[in-house]
Short mmCIF file of C-alpha atoms and ligand atoms in Angstrom, two decimals:
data_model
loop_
_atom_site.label_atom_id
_atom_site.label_comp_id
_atom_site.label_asym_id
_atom_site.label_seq_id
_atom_site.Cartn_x
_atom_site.Cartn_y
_atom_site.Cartn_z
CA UNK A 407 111.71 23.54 263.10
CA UNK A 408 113.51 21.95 266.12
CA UNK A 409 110.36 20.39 267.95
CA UNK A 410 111.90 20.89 271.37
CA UNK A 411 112.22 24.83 270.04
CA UNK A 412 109.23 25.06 268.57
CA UNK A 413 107.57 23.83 272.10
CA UNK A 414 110.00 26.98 273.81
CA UNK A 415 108.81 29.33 271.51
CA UNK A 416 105.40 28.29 271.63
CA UNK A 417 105.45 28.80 275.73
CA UNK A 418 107.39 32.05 275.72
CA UNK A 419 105.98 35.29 276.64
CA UNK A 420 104.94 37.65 274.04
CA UNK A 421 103.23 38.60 270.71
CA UNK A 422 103.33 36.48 268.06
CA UNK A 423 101.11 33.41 266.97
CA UNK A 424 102.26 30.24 266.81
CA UNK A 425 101.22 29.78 262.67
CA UNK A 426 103.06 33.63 262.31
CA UNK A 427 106.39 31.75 264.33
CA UNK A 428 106.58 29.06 262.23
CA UNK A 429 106.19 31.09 259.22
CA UNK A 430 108.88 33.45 260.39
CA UNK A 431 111.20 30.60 261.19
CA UNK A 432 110.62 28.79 257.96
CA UNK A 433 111.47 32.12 256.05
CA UNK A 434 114.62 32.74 257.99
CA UNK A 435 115.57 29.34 257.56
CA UNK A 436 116.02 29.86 253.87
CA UNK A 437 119.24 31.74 254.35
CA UNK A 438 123.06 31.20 252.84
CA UNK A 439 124.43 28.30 255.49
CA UNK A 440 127.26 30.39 257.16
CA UNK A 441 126.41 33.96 255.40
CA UNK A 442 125.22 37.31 256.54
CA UNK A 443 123.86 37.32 260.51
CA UNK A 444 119.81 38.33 260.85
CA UNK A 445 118.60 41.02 262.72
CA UNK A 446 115.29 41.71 264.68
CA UNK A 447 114.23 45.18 265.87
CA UNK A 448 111.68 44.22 268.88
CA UNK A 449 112.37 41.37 271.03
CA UNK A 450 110.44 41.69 274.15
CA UNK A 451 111.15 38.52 276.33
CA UNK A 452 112.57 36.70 273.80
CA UNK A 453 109.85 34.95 271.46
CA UNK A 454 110.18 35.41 268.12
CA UNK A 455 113.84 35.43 268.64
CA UNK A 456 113.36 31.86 269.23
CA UNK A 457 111.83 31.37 265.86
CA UNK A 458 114.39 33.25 263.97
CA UNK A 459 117.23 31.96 266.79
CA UNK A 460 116.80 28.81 265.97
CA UNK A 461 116.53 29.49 262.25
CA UNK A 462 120.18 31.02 262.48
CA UNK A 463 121.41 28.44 264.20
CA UNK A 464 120.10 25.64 261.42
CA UNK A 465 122.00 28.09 258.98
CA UNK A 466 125.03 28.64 261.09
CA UNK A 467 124.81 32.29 261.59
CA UNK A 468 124.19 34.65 264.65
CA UNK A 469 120.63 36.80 265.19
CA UNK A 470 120.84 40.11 266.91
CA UNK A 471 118.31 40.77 268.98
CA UNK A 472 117.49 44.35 269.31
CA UNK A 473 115.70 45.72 271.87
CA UNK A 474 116.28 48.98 274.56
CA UNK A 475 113.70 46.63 276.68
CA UNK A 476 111.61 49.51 277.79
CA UNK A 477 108.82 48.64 275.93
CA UNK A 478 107.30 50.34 272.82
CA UNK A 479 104.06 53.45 273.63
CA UNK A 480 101.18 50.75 273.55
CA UNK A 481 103.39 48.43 276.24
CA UNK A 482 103.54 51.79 278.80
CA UNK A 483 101.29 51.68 282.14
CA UNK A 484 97.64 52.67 280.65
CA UNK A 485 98.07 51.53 277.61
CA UNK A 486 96.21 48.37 275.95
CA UNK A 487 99.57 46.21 276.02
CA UNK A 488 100.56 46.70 279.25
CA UNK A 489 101.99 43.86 281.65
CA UNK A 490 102.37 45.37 285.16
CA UNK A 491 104.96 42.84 285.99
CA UNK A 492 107.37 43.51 283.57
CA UNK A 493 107.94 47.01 285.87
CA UNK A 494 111.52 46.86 287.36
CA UNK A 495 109.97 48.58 290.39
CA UNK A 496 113.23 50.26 291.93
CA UNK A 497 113.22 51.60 288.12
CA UNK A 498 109.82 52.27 288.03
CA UNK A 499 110.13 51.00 283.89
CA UNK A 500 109.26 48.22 282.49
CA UNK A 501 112.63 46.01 281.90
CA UNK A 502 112.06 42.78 280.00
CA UNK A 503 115.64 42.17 279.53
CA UNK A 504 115.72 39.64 282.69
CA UNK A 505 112.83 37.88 281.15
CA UNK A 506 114.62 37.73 276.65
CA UNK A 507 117.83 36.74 278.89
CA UNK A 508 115.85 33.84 280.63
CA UNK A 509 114.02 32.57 277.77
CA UNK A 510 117.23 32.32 275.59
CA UNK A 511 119.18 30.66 278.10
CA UNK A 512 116.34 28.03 278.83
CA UNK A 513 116.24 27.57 274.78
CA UNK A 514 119.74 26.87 274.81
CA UNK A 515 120.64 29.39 272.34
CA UNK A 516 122.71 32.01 274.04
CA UNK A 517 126.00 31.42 271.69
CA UNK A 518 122.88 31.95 268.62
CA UNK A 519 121.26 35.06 269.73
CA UNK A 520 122.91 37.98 270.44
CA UNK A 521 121.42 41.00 272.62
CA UNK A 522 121.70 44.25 271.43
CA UNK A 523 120.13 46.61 273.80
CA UNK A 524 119.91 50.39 273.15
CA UNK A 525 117.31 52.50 270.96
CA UNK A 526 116.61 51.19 267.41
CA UNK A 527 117.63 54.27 265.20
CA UNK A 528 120.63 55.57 267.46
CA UNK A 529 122.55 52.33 266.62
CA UNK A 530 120.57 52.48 262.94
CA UNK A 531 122.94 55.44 262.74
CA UNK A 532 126.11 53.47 263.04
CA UNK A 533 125.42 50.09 261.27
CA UNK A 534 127.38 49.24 258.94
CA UNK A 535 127.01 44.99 258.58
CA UNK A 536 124.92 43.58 255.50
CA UNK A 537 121.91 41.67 257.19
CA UNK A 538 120.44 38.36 255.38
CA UNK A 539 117.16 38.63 257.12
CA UNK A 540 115.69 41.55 258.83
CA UNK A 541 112.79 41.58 261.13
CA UNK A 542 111.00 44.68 261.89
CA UNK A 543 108.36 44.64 264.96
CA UNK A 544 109.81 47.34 267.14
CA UNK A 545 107.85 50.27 267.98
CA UNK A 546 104.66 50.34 266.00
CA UNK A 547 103.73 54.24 266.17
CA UNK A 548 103.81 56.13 262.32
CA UNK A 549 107.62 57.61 263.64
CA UNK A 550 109.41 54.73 264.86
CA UNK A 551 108.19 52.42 262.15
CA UNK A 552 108.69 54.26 258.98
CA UNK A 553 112.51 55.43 260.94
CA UNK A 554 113.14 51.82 261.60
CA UNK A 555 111.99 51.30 257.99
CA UNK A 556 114.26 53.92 256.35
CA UNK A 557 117.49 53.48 258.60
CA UNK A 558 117.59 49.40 258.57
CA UNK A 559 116.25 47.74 255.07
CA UNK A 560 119.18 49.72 252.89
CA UNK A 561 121.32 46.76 255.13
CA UNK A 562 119.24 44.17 253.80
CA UNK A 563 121.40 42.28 251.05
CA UNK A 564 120.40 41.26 247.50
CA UNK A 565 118.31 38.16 247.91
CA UNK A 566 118.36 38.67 251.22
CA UNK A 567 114.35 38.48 253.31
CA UNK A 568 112.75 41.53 255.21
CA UNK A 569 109.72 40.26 257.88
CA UNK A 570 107.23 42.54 259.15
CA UNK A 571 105.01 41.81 261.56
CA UNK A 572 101.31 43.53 262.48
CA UNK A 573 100.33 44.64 258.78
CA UNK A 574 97.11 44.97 258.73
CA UNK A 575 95.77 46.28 255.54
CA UNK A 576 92.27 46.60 256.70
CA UNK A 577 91.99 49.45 259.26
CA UNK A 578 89.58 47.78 261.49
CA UNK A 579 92.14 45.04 262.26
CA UNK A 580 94.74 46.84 263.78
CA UNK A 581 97.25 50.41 263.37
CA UNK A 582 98.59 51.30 259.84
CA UNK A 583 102.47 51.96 260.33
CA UNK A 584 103.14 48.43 259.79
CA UNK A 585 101.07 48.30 256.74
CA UNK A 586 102.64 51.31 255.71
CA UNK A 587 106.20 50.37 255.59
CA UNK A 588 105.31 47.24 254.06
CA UNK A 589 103.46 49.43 251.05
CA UNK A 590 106.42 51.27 250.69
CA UNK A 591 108.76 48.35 250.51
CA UNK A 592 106.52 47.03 247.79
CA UNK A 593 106.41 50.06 246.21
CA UNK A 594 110.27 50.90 245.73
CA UNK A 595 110.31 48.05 243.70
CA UNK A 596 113.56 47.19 245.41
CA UNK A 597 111.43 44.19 247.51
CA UNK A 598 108.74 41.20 245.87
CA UNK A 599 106.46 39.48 248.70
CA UNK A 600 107.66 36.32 249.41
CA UNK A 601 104.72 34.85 251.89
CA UNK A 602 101.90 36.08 254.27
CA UNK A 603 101.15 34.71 256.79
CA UNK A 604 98.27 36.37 259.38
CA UNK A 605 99.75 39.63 260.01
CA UNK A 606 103.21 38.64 258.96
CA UNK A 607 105.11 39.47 255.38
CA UNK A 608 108.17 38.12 253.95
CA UNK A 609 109.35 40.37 251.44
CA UNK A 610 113.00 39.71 249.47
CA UNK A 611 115.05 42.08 248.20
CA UNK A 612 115.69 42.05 244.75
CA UNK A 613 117.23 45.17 243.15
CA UNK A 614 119.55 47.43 245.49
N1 SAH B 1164 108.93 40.32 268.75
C1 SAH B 1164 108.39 40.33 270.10
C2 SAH B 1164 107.42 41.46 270.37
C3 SAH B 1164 108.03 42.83 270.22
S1 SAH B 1164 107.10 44.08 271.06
C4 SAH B 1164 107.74 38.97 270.39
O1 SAH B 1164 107.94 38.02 269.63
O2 SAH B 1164 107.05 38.85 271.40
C5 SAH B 1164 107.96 45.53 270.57
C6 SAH B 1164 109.31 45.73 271.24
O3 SAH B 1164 109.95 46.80 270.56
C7 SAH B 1164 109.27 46.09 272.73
O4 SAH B 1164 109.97 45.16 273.49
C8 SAH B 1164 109.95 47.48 272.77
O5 SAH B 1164 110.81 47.67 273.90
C9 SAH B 1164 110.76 47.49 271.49
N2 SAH B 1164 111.05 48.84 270.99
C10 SAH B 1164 110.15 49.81 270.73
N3 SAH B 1164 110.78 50.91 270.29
C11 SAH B 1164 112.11 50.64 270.30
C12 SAH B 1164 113.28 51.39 269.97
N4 SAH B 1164 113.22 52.66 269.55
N5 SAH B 1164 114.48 50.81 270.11
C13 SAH B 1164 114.57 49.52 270.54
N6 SAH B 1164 113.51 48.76 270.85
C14 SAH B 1164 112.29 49.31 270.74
MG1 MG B 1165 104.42 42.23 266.60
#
């Protein structure tokens, strides 16, 4: 990866480990040059689409970055992942779209990554472009995840990579939707695990 990128997405705001970046970057970097664009459900302020920004960018395609920036359940006030900051107080909701704007401009990849905000499953609904890497860390509740799960991996392509972040198989570690949806990739038989790396999993698809 980019050193200069790597440094950006090291310093940005938000959840995901530097060796779980890299890994996510280096998967996502395996892509067709000049094929199918990548898609993230979950941006936040911009982090991990730095990883997989500049990964599209090495493979001269676009990411879309989809977010509604409201924050998932566990980033609401009272809740353990909650940044008071990130409240857009004549709003009174959290808005982290000024800070994923920011962060992508100051990476220098605004012609790479490509905002999408509104609610994961009501544009789910309307899809219709075949993905060559998909990236699911939206909302981690049992509903969103296994939605985001059902509506979004039928547009991953043959051969093409599905990341999930926060699987957790043991319990003690963290929720289980995550860990779910990754079981029931596995389990179609339509997906073979690529890589894990902490929490993350690369899966690729490899029967429709
Ligand atoms: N990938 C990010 C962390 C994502 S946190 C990083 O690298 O730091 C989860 C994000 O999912 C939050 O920003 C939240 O707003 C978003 N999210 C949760 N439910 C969503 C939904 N239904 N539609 C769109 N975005 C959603
Ligand atoms: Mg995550």
């Amino acid at each position: 990866m980019n050193p200069n990128l790597r440094r950006a997405a090291e310093a940005a705001r938000g959840f995901m480990p530097p060796d779980e970046g890299l890994a996510l970057h280096d998967a996502a970097a395996t892509v067709p040059v000049g094929g199918s664009p990548m898609l993230e459900i979950g941006s936040y302020c911009g982090k991990s689409g730095i990883y997989l920004g500049a990964a599209a960018q090495e493979r001269a395609t676009v990411l879309f970055a989809l977010d509604h920036h409201r924050g998932s359940e566990e980033n609401q006030p009272g809740w353990e992942w909650h940044e008071p900051d990130l409240v857009d107080p004549s709003v009174g909701r959290i808005d982290t779209l000024p800070h994923f704007r920011r962060t992508i401009h100051d990476a220098g990849l605004e012609s790479t990554v490509i905002a999408v905000v509104g609610d994961s499953p009501t544009l789910g609904r309307h899809w219709q472009i075949p993905l060559s890497f998909l990236f699911i860390d939206g909302g981690h509740g049992s509903e969103p995840a296994h939605r985001d799960f059902e509506l979004w991996t039928p547009w991953v392509e043959r051969g093409g990579l599905l990341a999930i972040h926060d699987v957790f198989p043991d319990p003690a570690d963290g929720g289980r939707p995550p860990f779910e949806i990754y079981c029931r990739a596995i389990e179609s038989g339509d997906f073979v695990e690529v890589s894990a790396t902490g929490s993350l999993r690369v899966l690729r698809r490899v029967h429709d």
